[in-house]
Short mmCIF file of C-alpha atoms and ligand atoms in Angstrom, two decimals:
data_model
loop_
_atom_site.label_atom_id
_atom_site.label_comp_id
_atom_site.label_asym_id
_atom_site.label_seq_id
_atom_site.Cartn_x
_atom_site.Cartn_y
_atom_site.Cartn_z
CA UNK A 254 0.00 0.00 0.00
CA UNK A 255 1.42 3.49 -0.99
CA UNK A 256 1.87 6.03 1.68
CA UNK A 257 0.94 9.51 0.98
CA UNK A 258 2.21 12.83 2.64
CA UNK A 259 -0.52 15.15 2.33
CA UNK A 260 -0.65 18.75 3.63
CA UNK A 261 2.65 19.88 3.65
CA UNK A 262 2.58 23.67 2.86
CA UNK A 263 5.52 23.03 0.63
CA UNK A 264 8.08 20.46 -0.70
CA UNK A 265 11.42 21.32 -1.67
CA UNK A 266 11.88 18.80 -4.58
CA UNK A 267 15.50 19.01 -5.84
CA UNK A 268 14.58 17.53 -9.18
CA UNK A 269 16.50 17.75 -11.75
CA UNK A 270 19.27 15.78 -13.40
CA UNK A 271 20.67 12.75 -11.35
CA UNK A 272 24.31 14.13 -11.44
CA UNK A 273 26.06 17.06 -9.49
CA UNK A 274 24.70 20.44 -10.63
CA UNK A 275 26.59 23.61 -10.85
CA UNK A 276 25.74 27.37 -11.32
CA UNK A 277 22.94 28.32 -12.54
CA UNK A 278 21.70 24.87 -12.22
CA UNK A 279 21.95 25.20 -8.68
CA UNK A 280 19.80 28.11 -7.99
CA UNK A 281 16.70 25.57 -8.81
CA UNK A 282 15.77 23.81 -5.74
CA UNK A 283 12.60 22.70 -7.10
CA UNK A 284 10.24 23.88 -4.57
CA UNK A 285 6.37 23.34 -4.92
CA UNK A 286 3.52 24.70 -2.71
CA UNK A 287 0.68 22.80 -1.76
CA UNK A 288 2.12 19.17 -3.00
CA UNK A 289 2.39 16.02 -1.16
CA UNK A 290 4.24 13.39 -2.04
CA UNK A 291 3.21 9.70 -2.44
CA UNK A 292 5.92 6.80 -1.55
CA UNK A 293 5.55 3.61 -3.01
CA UNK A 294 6.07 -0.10 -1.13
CA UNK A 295 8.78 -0.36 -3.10
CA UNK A 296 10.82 2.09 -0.40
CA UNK A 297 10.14 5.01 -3.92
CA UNK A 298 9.16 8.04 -4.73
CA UNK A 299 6.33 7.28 -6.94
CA UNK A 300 4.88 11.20 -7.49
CA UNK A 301 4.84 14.57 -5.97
CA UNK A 302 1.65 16.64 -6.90
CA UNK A 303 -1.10 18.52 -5.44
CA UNK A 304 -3.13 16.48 -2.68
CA UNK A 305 -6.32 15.73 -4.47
CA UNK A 306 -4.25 14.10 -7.60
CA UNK A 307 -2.40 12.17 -5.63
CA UNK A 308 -5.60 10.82 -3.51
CA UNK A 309 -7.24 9.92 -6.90
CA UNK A 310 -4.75 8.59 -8.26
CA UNK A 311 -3.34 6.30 -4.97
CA UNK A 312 -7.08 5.16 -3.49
CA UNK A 313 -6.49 3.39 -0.25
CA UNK A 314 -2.82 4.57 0.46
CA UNK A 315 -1.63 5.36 4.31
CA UNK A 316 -2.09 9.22 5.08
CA UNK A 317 0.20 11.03 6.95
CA UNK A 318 -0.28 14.63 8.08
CA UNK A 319 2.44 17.15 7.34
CA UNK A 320 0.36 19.57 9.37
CA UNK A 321 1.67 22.42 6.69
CA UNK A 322 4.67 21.37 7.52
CA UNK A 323 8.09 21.70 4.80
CA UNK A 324 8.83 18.27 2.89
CA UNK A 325 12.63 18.30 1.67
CA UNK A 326 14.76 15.14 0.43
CA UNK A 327 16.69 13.40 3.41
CA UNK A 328 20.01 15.87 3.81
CA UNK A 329 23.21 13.64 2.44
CA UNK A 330 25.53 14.36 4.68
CA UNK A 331 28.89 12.99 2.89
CA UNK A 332 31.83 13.96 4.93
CA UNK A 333 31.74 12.51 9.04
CA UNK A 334 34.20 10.62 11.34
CA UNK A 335 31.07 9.28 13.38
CA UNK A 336 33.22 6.47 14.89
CA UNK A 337 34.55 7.72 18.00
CA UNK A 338 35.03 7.31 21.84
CA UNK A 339 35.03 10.51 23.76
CA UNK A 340 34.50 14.11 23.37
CA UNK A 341 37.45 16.49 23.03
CA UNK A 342 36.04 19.86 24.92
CA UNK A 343 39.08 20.49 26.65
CA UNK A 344 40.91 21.53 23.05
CA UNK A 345 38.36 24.39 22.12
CA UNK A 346 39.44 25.83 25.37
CA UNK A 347 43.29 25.84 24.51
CA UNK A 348 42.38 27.00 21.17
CA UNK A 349 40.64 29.89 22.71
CA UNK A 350 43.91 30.35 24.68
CA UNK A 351 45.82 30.40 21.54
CA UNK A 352 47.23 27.00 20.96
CA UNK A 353 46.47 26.14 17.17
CA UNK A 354 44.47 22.97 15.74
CA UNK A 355 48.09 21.80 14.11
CA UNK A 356 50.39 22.22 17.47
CA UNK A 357 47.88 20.43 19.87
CA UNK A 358 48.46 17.85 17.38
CA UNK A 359 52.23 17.94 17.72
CA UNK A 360 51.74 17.79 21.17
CA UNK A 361 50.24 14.26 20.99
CA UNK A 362 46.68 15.52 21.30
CA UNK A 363 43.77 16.35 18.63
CA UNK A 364 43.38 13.14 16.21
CA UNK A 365 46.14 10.91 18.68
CA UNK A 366 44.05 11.38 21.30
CA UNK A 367 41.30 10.00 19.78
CA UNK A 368 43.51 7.20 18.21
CA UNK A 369 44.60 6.22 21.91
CA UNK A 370 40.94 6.29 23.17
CA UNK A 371 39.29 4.32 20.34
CA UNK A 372 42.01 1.43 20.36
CA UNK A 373 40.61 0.66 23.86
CA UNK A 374 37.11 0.01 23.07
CA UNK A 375 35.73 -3.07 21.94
CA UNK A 376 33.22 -3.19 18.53
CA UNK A 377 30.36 -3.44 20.92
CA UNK A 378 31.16 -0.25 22.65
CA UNK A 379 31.80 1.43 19.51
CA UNK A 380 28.77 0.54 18.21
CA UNK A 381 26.82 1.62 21.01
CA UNK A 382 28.31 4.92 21.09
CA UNK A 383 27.64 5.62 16.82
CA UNK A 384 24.32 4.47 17.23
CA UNK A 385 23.47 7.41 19.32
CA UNK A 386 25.35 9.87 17.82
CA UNK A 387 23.87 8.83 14.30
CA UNK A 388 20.11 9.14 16.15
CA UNK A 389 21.07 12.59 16.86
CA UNK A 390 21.96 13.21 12.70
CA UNK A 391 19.34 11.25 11.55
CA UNK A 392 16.89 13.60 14.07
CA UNK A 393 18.31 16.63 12.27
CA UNK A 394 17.04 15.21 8.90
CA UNK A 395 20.30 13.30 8.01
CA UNK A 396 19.62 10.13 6.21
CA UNK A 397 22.34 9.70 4.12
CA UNK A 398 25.59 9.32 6.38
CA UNK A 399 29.07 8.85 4.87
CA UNK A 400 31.25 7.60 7.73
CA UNK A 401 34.81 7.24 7.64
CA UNK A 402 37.73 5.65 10.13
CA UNK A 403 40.81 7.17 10.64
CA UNK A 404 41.36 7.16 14.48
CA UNK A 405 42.46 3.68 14.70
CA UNK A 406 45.49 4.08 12.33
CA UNK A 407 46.62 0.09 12.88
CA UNK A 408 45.42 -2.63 11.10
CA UNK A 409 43.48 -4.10 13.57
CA UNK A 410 41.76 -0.96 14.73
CA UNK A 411 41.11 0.16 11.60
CA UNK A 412 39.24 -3.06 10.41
CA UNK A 413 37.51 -2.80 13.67
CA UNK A 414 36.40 0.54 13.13
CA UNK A 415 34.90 -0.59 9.32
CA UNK A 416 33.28 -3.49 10.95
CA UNK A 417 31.47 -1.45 13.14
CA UNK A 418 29.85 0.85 10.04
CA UNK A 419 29.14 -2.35 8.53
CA UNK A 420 27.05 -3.20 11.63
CA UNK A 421 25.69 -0.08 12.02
CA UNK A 422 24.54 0.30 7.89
CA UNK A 423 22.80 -3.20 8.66
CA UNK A 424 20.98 -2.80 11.75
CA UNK A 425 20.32 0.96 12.00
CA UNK A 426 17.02 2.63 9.51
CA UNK A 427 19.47 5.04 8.33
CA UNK A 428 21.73 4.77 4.83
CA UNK A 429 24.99 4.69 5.39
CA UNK A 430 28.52 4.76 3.67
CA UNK A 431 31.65 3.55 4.58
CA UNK A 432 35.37 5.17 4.00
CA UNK A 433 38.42 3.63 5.14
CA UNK A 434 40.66 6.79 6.76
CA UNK A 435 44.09 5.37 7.37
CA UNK A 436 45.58 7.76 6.23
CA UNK A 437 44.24 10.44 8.45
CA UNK A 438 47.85 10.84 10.50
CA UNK A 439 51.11 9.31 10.87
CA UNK A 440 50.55 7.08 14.48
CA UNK A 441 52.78 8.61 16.97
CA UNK A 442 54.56 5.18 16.87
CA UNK A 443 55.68 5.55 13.31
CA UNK A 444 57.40 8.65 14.12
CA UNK A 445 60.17 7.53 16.40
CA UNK A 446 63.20 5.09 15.47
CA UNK A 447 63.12 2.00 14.33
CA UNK A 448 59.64 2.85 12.99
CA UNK A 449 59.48 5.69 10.43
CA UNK A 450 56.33 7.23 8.16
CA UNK A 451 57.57 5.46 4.92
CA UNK A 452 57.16 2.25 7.06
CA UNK A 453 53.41 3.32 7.80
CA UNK A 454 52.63 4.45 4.19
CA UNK A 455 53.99 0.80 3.44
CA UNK A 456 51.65 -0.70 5.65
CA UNK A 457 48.61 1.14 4.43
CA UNK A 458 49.39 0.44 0.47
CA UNK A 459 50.73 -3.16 1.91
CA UNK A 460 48.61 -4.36 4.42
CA UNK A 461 45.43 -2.31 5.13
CA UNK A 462 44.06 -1.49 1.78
CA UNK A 463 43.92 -5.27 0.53
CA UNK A 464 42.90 -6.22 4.08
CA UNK A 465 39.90 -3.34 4.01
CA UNK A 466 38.83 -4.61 0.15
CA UNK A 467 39.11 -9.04 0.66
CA UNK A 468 36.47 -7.54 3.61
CA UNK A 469 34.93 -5.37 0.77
CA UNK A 470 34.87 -2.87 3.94
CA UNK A 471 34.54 0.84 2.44
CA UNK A 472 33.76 2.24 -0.43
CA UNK A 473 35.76 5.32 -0.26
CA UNK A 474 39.63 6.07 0.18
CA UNK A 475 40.33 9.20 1.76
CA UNK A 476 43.46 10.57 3.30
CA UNK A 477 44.10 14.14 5.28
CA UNK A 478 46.27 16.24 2.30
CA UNK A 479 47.42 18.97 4.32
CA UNK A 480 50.93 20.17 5.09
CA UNK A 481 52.80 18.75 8.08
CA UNK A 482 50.16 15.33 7.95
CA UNK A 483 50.50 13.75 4.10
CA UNK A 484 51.83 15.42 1.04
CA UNK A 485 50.83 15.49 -2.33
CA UNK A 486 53.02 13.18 -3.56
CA UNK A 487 52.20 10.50 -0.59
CA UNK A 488 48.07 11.06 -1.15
CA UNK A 489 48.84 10.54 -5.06
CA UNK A 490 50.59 6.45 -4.25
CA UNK A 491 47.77 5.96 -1.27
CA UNK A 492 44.94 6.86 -3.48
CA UNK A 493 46.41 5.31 -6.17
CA UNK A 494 46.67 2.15 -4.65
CA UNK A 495 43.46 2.39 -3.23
CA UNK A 496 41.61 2.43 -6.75
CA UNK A 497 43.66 -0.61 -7.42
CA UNK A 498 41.50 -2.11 -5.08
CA UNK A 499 38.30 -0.36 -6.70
CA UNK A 500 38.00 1.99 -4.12
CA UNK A 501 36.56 5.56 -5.12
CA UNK A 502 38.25 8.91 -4.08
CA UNK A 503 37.88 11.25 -1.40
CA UNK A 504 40.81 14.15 0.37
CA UNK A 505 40.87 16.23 2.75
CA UNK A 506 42.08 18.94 0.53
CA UNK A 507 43.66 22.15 1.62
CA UNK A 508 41.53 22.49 4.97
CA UNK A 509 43.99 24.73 6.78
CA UNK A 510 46.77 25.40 4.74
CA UNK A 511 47.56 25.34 0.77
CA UNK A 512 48.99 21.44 -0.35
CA UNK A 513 47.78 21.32 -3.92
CA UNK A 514 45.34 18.76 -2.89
CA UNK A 515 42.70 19.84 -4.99
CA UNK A 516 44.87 19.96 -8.03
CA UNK A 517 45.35 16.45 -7.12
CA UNK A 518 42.15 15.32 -6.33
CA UNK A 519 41.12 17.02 -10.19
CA UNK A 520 43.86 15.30 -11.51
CA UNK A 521 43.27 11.74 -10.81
CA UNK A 522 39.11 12.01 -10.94
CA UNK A 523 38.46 11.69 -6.78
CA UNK A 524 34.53 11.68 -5.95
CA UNK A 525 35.07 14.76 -4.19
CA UNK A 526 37.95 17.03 -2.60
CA UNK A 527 36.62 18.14 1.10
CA UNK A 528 37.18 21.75 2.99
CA UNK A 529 39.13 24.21 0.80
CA UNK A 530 39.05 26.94 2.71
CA UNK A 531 43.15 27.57 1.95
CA UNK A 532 42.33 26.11 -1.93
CA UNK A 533 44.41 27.81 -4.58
CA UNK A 534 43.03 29.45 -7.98
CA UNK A 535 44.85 27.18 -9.98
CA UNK A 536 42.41 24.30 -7.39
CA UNK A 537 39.61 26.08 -8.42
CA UNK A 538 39.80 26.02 -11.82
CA UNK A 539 41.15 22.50 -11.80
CA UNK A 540 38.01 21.29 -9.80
CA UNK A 541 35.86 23.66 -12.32
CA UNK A 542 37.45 21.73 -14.94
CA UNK A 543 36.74 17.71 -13.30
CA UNK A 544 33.82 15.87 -12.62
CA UNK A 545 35.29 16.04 -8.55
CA UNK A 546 32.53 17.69 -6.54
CA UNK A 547 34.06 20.95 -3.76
CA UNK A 548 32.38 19.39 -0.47
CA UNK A 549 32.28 22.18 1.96
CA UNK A 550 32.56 21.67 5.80
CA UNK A 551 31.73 25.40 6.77
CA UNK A 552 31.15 24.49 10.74
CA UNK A 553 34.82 23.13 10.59
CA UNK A 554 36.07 26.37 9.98
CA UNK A 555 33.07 27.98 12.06
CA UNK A 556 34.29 25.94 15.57
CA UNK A 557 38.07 26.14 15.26
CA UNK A 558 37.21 30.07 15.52
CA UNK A 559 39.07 31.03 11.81
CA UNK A 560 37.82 33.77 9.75
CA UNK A 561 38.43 32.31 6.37
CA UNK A 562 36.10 29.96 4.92
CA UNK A 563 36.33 27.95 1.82
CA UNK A 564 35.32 30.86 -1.29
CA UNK A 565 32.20 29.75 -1.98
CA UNK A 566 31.23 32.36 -4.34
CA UNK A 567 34.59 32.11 -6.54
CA UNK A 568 34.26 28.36 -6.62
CA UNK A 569 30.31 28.57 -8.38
CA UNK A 570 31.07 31.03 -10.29
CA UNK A 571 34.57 28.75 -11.55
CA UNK A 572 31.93 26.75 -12.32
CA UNK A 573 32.62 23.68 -9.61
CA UNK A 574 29.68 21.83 -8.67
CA UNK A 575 29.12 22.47 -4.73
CA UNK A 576 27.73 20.08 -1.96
CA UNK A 577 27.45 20.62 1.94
CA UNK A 578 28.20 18.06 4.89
CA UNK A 579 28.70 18.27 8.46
CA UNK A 580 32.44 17.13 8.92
CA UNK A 581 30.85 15.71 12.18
CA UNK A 582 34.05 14.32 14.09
CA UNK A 583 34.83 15.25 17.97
CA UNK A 584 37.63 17.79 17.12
CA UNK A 585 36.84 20.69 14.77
CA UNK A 586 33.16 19.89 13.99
CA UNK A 587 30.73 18.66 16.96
CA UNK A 588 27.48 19.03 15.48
CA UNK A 589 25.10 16.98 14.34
CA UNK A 590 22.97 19.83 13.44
CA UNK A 591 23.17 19.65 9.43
CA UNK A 592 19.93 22.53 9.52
CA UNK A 593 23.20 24.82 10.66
CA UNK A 594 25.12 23.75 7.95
CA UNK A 595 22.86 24.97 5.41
CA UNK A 596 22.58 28.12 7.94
CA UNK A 597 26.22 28.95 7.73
CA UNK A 598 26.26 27.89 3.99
CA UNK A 599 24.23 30.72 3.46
CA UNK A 600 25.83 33.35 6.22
CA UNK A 601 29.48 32.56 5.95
CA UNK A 602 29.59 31.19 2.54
CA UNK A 603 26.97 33.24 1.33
CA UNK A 604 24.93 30.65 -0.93
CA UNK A 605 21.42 31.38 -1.82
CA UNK A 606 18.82 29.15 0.35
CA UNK A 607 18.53 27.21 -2.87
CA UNK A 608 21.72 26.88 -3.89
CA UNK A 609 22.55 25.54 0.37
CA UNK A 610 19.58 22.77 -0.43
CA UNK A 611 21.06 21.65 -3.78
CA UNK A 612 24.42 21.59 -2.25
CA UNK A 613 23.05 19.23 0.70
CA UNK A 614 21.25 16.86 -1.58
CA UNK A 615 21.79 16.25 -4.87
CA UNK A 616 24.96 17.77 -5.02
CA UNK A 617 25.78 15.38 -1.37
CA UNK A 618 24.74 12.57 -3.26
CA UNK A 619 27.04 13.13 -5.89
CA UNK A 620 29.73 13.12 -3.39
CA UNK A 621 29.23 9.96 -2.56
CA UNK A 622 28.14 7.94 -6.36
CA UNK A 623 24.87 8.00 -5.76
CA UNK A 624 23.15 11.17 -7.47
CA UNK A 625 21.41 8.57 -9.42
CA UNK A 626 19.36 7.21 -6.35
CA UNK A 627 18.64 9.50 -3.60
CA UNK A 628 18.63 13.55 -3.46
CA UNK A 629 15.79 14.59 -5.03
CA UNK A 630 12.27 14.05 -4.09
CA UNK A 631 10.74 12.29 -7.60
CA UNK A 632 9.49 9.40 -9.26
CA UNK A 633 11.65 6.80 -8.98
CA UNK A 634 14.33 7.64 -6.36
CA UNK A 635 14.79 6.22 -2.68
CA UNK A 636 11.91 7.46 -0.53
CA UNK A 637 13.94 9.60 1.46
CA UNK A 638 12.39 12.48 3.32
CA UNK A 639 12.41 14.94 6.29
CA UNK A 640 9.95 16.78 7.60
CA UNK A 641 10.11 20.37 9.42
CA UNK A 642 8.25 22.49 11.56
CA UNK A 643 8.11 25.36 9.22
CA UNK A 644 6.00 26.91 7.01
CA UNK A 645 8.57 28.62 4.38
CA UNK A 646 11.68 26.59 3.72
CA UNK A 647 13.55 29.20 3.85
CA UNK A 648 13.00 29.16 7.65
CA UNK A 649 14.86 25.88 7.53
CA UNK A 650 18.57 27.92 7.46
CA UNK A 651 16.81 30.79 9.22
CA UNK A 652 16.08 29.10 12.81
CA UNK A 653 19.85 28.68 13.40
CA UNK A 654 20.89 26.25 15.54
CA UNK A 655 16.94 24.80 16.36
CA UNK A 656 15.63 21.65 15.95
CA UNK A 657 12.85 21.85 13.55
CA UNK A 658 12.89 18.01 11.94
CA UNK A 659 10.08 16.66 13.28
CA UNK A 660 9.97 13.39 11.33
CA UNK A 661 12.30 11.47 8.87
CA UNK A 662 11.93 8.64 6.28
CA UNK A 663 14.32 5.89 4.59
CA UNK A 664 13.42 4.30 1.97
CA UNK A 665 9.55 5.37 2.91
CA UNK A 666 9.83 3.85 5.89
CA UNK A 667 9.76 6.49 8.93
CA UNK A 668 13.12 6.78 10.86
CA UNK A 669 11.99 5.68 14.33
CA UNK A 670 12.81 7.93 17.53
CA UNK A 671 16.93 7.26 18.87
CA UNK A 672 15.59 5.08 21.85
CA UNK A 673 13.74 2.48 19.75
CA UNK A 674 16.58 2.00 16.92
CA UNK A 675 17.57 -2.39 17.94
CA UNK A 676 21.60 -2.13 17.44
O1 NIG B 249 37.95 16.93 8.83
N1 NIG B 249 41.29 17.31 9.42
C1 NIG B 249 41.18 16.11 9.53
N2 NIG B 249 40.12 15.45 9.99
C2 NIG B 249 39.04 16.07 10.67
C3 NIG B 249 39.35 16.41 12.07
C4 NIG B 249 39.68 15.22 12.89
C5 NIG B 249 39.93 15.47 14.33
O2 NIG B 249 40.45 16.55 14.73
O3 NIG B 249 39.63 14.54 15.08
C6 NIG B 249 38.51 17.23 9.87
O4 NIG B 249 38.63 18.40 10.24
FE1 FE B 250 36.91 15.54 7.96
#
């Protein structure tokens, strides 16, 4: 039996092409007034039209009451390190006190501390601890989640980390996708005689890439570009080796500082290049110039207190195609908000509402392969949905920081409240 969502003073379609979209295409976000949308058992989209239509033409369907409430596809939120033990508040104070993101790093804190913590934990905890966080995206209107490892950084740990997505994408209502992050630092113990980084690198090309794809364990490769973590010329035989094992691409590219990692990522075709807030022209038009989508992580920048976000502007009108994600991970992005993504795509990297929607859906979804499936709300693609407490969309970016999602669907089946998901 179909279910139909009726009364919704407006649904923010997204419909369009099923590939990334760039400027103008992006200034479309499809919206309609009035429609409802019908979802099919088939876990579809099967139409989006004016109530009465849809009544007519699906007799006997479920009804659910949107209350004049805004319908928008499921946010894909393409970029988090979800896996994690505990929080890291005590580093936003230092920061505050002047100690950059890089130097607590040297100082054995920031990603090692979250190495050392997660190498403790069994699978079970682990598990337990992403199934709440992942509530709290999904109740934000998340339901597309790209996870990635990258704070286990030893074979074992690493594995154990992708075995727990894999758990998590079974059991839990939400969609998820995996990326294997080994490269996301050199350990601490690779740094110190007899061990070195070469001897690392040669374990990830060596050891945990096959390892990670006999498991068929991630879908991604990605690897933290940036100066003083991997170079260029190190993410260029990682990656490489990584689509040996038919991984797709992803980097870290140019968060903080310049590395010519989104000349790189252009270069050899990645799925995306994240952050770019320090990217270069020559990046720019590189990126302009691939198919690799600019994923922008603007509450990165936002929460390690810098003034210089990725440009935005320059990039659309370059002509790259644009998508939005959280960067969720417990040092320079703690939110699970992604409403306030799309509030400081607009504020602090001054996208039009539209252009922030596109840029969380479609454009997401591109990020991560799958523009061809889920992003838009039309015929045919996976019934995923949120609903908000708002009347205008554009309220959706306005009400920063609230929690307007009132209800979410996967595959047209409704996302259940955190403390009845079964892990
Ligand atoms: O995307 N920069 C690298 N990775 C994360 C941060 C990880 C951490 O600090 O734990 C990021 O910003
Ligand atoms: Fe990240």
């Amino acid at each position: 039996m179909p279910t139909l969502l009726l009364n919704a003073s407006e649904v923010v379609t997204c419909e369009g092409p099923p590939r990334a979209r760039r400027a103008p295409e992006m200034t479309d976000a499809g919206v309609r007034a009035n429609a409802a949308v019908a979802m099919g058992d088939d876990g579809r989209i099967l139409a989006v039209g004016p109530d009465r239509e849809l009544r007519a033409q699906y007799p006997g369907s479920a009804e659910i009451d949107c209350a004049r409430g805004v319908l928008t596809p499921g946010f894909v939120d393409s970029h988090t390190h979800a896996i994690f033990g505990r929080s890291r508040h005590a580093e936003q104070e230092l920061r505050a006190a002047g100690v950059g993101y890089m130097e607590i790093a040297k100082r054995g804190g920031g990603i090692h501390s979250s190495v050392r913590d997660l190498r403790e934990r069994s699978e079970d905890e682990l598990v337990a601890l992403a199934a709440s966080r992942l509530a709290r995206l999904a109740a934000h209107g998340s339901t597309t989640i790209e996870v990635k490892s990258g704070y286990g950084l030893s074979l074992e740990s690493e594995l154990r980390t992708l075995r727990v997505i894999r758990r998590l994408a079974a059991e839990l209502p939400v969609r998820l996708v995996p990326t294997f992050l080994g490269a996301h630092e050199i350990p601490l113990e690779y740094r110190e005689a007899p061990r070195t980084r070469e001897d690392y690198i040669a374990l990830l090309v060596e050891e945990m890439l096959p390892a990670v794809a006999r498991e068929s364990l991630a879908r991604f490769c990605d690897i933290f570009c940036e100066p003083g973590v991997y170079s260029a010329a190190e993410a260029r035989r990682i990656l490489g080796a990584a689509r040996g094992h038919g991984m797709a691409l992803k980097l870290h590219a140019d968060e903080l500082e310049h590395a010519g990692a989104a000349e790189l990522a252009a270069e050899i075709g990645a799925t995306s290049a994240d952050h770019l807030a320090a990217v270069s022209e020559l990046g720019i038009k590189a990126l302009a110039a691939s198919g690799t989508v600019a994923t922008l992580l603007p509450g990165t920048m936002l929460f390690l207190g810098r003034s210089k976000q990725a440009p935005a502007r320059a990039m659309l009108d370059a002509g790259c195609a644009i998508a939005l994600a959280s960067d969720f991970n417990p040092g320079t992005s703690p939110t699970v908000n992604f409403p306030l993504i799309l509030t400081l795509g607009v504020s602090q990297l001054r996208l039009s509402v539209a252009e922030a929607f596109v840029a969380a859906t479609v454009n997401g979804a591109a990020a991560l392969g799958l523009a061809h499936e889920i992003g838009q709300l039309a015929p045919g693609f996976s019934a995923d949905v949120a609903l908000f407490d708002v009347e205008d969309h554009r309220e959706i970016p306005y009400w920063y920081g609230d929690h307007r999602c009132v209800a979410t669907w996967v595959r047209g089946r409704k996302v259940l409240p955190a403390g009845q998901w079964k892990t």
